[in-house]
């Protein structure tokens, strides 16, 4: 079992990023993950052994996100690498899967991503489950992915975010703020509409 959880991140407007800031994060996240994965994979091929590889990325590896450009780019690269190797090295008995966690409050992450504590409440408000995730929840899914129960799971990317991604993606999801009275009024207006 190989778990790639390399993380380096901080918030910054992209126009303030230096080449060194970009390189630091991509070296940790993408290059670190790639170098470990490729070296171990090559050795496993030589000795004809399989393994489960699991990468921990983030929901914004898929969507992109402002203010964390190096991390979003590097994590997207990790996902592409895992899917590519799932296709190429599956024949050697290696499986590559990804967990995309939403916000998990850890000291390391939140000290760089929410140093003032001002954004945590807003994060929770946009998560339909109404809370941040826990490390234990990620560990439970990781244990499954790395077990024999998941022996036919290869190339999967599982989003684990309390519904945050789909809540933000839906064009009309903010209608959950509409009161019953407002719905009654809008329904009456809609029913009066004739034609196209």
Coordinates of C-alpha atoms in Angstrom, one line a residue:
X1 CA 0.0 0.0 0.0
X2 CA 1.3 3.4 -1.0
X3 CA -0.6 6.5 0.3
X4 CA 0.4 9.8 -1.4
X5 CA -0.8 12.6 0.9
X6 CA 1.8 15.2 0.0
X7 CA 0.5 18.7 0.7
X8 CA 1.8 22.2 0.4
X9 CA -0.5 25.1 0.2
X10 CA -1.2 28.7 1.1
X11 CA -3.6 31.4 0.0
X12 CA -2.4 34.2 -2.2
X13 CA -3.7 36.2 -5.1
X14 CA -2.1 34.6 -8.2
X15 CA -0.5 37.9 -9.3
X16 CA 1.5 37.9 -6.1
X17 CA 3.0 34.4 -6.7
X18 CA 6.7 34.2 -7.3
X19 CA 8.3 31.5 -9.4
X20 CA 9.7 30.1 -6.2
X21 CA 6.2 29.9 -4.6
X22 CA 4.9 28.0 -7.6
X23 CA 8.0 25.7 -7.6
X24 CA 7.8 25.0 -3.9
X25 CA 4.2 23.8 -4.0
X26 CA 4.4 21.8 -7.2
X27 CA 7.7 20.2 -6.1
X28 CA 6.0 19.0 -2.9
X29 CA 2.6 18.0 -4.3
X30 CA 3.1 16.9 -7.9
X31 CA 6.8 16.0 -8.2
X32 CA 7.0 14.4 -4.7
X33 CA 4.0 12.2 -5.4
X34 CA 5.3 11.4 -8.9
X35 CA 8.8 10.5 -7.9
X36 CA 7.7 8.2 -5.0
X37 CA 5.0 6.6 -7.2
X38 CA 7.3 6.0 -10.1
X39 CA 10.2 4.6 -8.1
X40 CA 8.0 2.2 -6.1
X41 CA 6.1 1.2 -9.2
X42 CA 9.2 0.4 -11.1
X43 CA 10.5 -1.8 -8.3
X44 CA 7.1 -3.6 -8.0
X45 CA 7.2 -4.3 -11.8
X46 CA 10.7 -5.8 -11.4
X47 CA 9.6 -8.1 -8.6
X48 CA 6.2 -8.8 -10.2
X49 CA 4.1 -7.6 -7.2
X50 CA 1.0 -5.5 -7.2
X51 CA 0.0 -2.8 -4.8
X52 CA -2.8 -0.3 -4.0
X53 CA -1.8 3.3 -4.5
X54 CA -4.0 6.0 -3.0
X55 CA -3.7 9.8 -3.5
X56 CA -5.4 12.4 -1.4
X57 CA -6.1 15.5 -3.5
X58 CA -8.9 18.1 -3.1
X59 CA -12.2 18.9 -4.6
X60 CA -10.7 21.9 -6.4
X61 CA -8.3 19.7 -8.3
X62 CA -11.4 19.1 -10.5
X63 CA -13.0 22.5 -10.5
X64 CA -9.9 24.8 -10.1
X65 CA -9.9 27.5 -7.4
X66 CA -8.7 31.0 -7.2
X67 CA -6.1 32.0 -4.6
X68 CA -4.6 28.5 -4.4
X69 CA -3.4 28.2 -8.0
X70 CA -0.2 26.1 -7.4
X71 CA -2.0 23.6 -5.2
X72 CA -5.0 23.3 -7.6
X73 CA -2.7 22.8 -10.5
X74 CA -0.4 20.3 -8.7
X75 CA -3.3 18.2 -7.3
X76 CA -5.0 18.1 -10.8
X77 CA -1.7 16.7 -12.0
X78 CA -1.7 14.1 -9.3
X79 CA -5.2 13.0 -10.4
X80 CA -4.2 12.8 -14.0
X81 CA -1.1 10.7 -13.1
X82 CA -3.2 8.3 -11.0
X83 CA -5.7 7.8 -13.8
X84 CA -3.0 7.4 -16.4
X85 CA -1.1 4.8 -14.3
X86 CA -4.4 3.0 -13.5
X87 CA -4.7 2.4 -17.2
X88 CA -1.1 1.6 -17.8
X89 CA 0.1 -0.3 -14.7
X90 CA -3.2 -2.1 -13.9
X91 CA -1.8 -5.0 -15.9
X92 CA 0.9 -5.4 -13.2
X93 CA -1.6 -5.7 -10.4
X94 CA -1.3 -2.1 -9.3
X95 CA -4.4 0.0 -8.5
X96 CA -4.5 3.8 -8.4
X97 CA -7.4 5.6 -6.8
X98 CA -8.0 9.1 -5.5
X99 CA -9.9 10.7 -2.6
X100 CA -10.9 14.3 -3.1
X101 CA -11.7 15.6 0.4
X102 CA -13.6 18.9 1.0
X103 CA -12.6 21.0 4.0
X104 CA -11.1 19.1 6.9
X105 CA -10.0 21.2 9.9
X106 CA -6.4 20.4 10.7
X107 CA -3.9 22.8 12.2
X108 CA -1.6 22.5 9.3
X109 CA -4.2 23.2 6.6
X110 CA -6.3 25.9 8.4
X111 CA -3.2 27.9 9.6
X112 CA -2.4 28.6 6.0
X113 CA -5.8 28.6 4.4
X114 CA -7.9 30.3 7.0
X115 CA -5.4 32.0 9.3
X116 CA -7.9 34.5 10.7
X117 CA -10.7 31.9 11.2
X118 CA -13.0 34.2 9.1
X119 CA -13.9 31.7 6.4
X120 CA -14.8 28.5 8.4
X121 CA -18.4 29.6 9.1
X122 CA -18.9 30.4 5.3
X123 CA -17.4 27.0 4.4
X124 CA -19.8 25.2 6.8
X125 CA -22.8 27.2 5.4
X126 CA -22.2 26.0 1.9
X127 CA -21.8 22.3 2.8
X128 CA -25.3 20.6 2.7
X129 CA -24.3 18.3 5.5
X130 CA -23.7 21.4 7.7
X131 CA -20.2 20.6 9.0
X132 CA -16.6 20.0 8.1
X133 CA -15.3 16.5 7.4
X134 CA -13.1 14.6 9.8
X135 CA -9.7 12.9 9.4
X136 CA -11.4 9.7 10.6
X137 CA -13.9 9.8 7.7
X138 CA -11.2 10.1 5.2
X139 CA -9.3 7.3 6.9
X140 CA -12.3 5.0 6.7
X141 CA -12.6 5.4 2.9
X142 CA -8.8 5.1 2.6
X143 CA -8.9 1.8 4.4
X144 CA -11.5 0.5 2.0
X145 CA -9.6 1.6 -1.1
X146 CA -6.4 -0.1 0.2
X147 CA -8.2 -3.3 1.1
X148 CA -8.9 -6.4 -0.9
X149 CA -12.6 -5.4 -0.8
X150 CA -11.7 -2.8 -3.4
X151 CA -9.6 -5.1 -5.6
X152 CA -11.6 -4.2 -8.7
X153 CA -11.6 -0.5 -8.0
X154 CA -8.9 1.2 -10.2
X155 CA -8.8 4.7 -11.6
X156 CA -11.6 6.0 -9.3
X157 CA -11.8 9.5 -8.0
X158 CA -14.2 9.8 -5.1
X159 CA -15.3 13.2 -3.9
X160 CA -15.9 13.3 -0.1
X161 CA -17.1 16.7 0.9
X162 CA -20.5 16.6 2.5
X163 CA -22.1 17.7 -0.8
X164 CA -20.1 21.0 -1.1
X165 CA -19.1 20.6 -4.7
X166 CA -22.5 19.8 -6.1
X167 CA -24.1 22.5 -3.9
X168 CA -21.8 25.1 -5.4
X169 CA -22.1 23.8 -9.0
X170 CA -25.9 23.9 -9.3
X171 CA -27.1 27.1 -10.9
X172 CA -30.3 27.2 -8.8
X173 CA -29.0 25.8 -5.5
X174 CA -29.2 29.1 -3.8
X175 CA -33.0 28.8 -4.0
X176 CA -32.8 26.9 -0.7
X177 CA -32.8 30.4 0.9
X178 CA -36.3 31.2 -0.5
X179 CA -39.0 31.2 2.2
X180 CA -42.3 29.4 1.9
X181 CA -44.1 32.8 1.4
X182 CA -41.7 33.7 -1.4
X183 CA -42.3 30.2 -3.0
X184 CA -46.0 30.8 -2.8
X185 CA -45.7 34.2 -4.5
X186 CA -43.3 32.9 -7.2
X187 CA -45.5 29.8 -7.9
X188 CA -48.5 32.1 -8.5
X189 CA -46.4 34.3 -10.9
X190 CA -45.2 31.2 -12.8
X191 CA -48.8 29.8 -13.1
X192 CA -49.9 33.2 -14.7
X193 CA -47.2 32.9 -17.4
X194 CA -48.6 32.1 -20.8
X195 CA -46.6 30.9 -23.8
X196 CA -42.9 30.9 -24.2

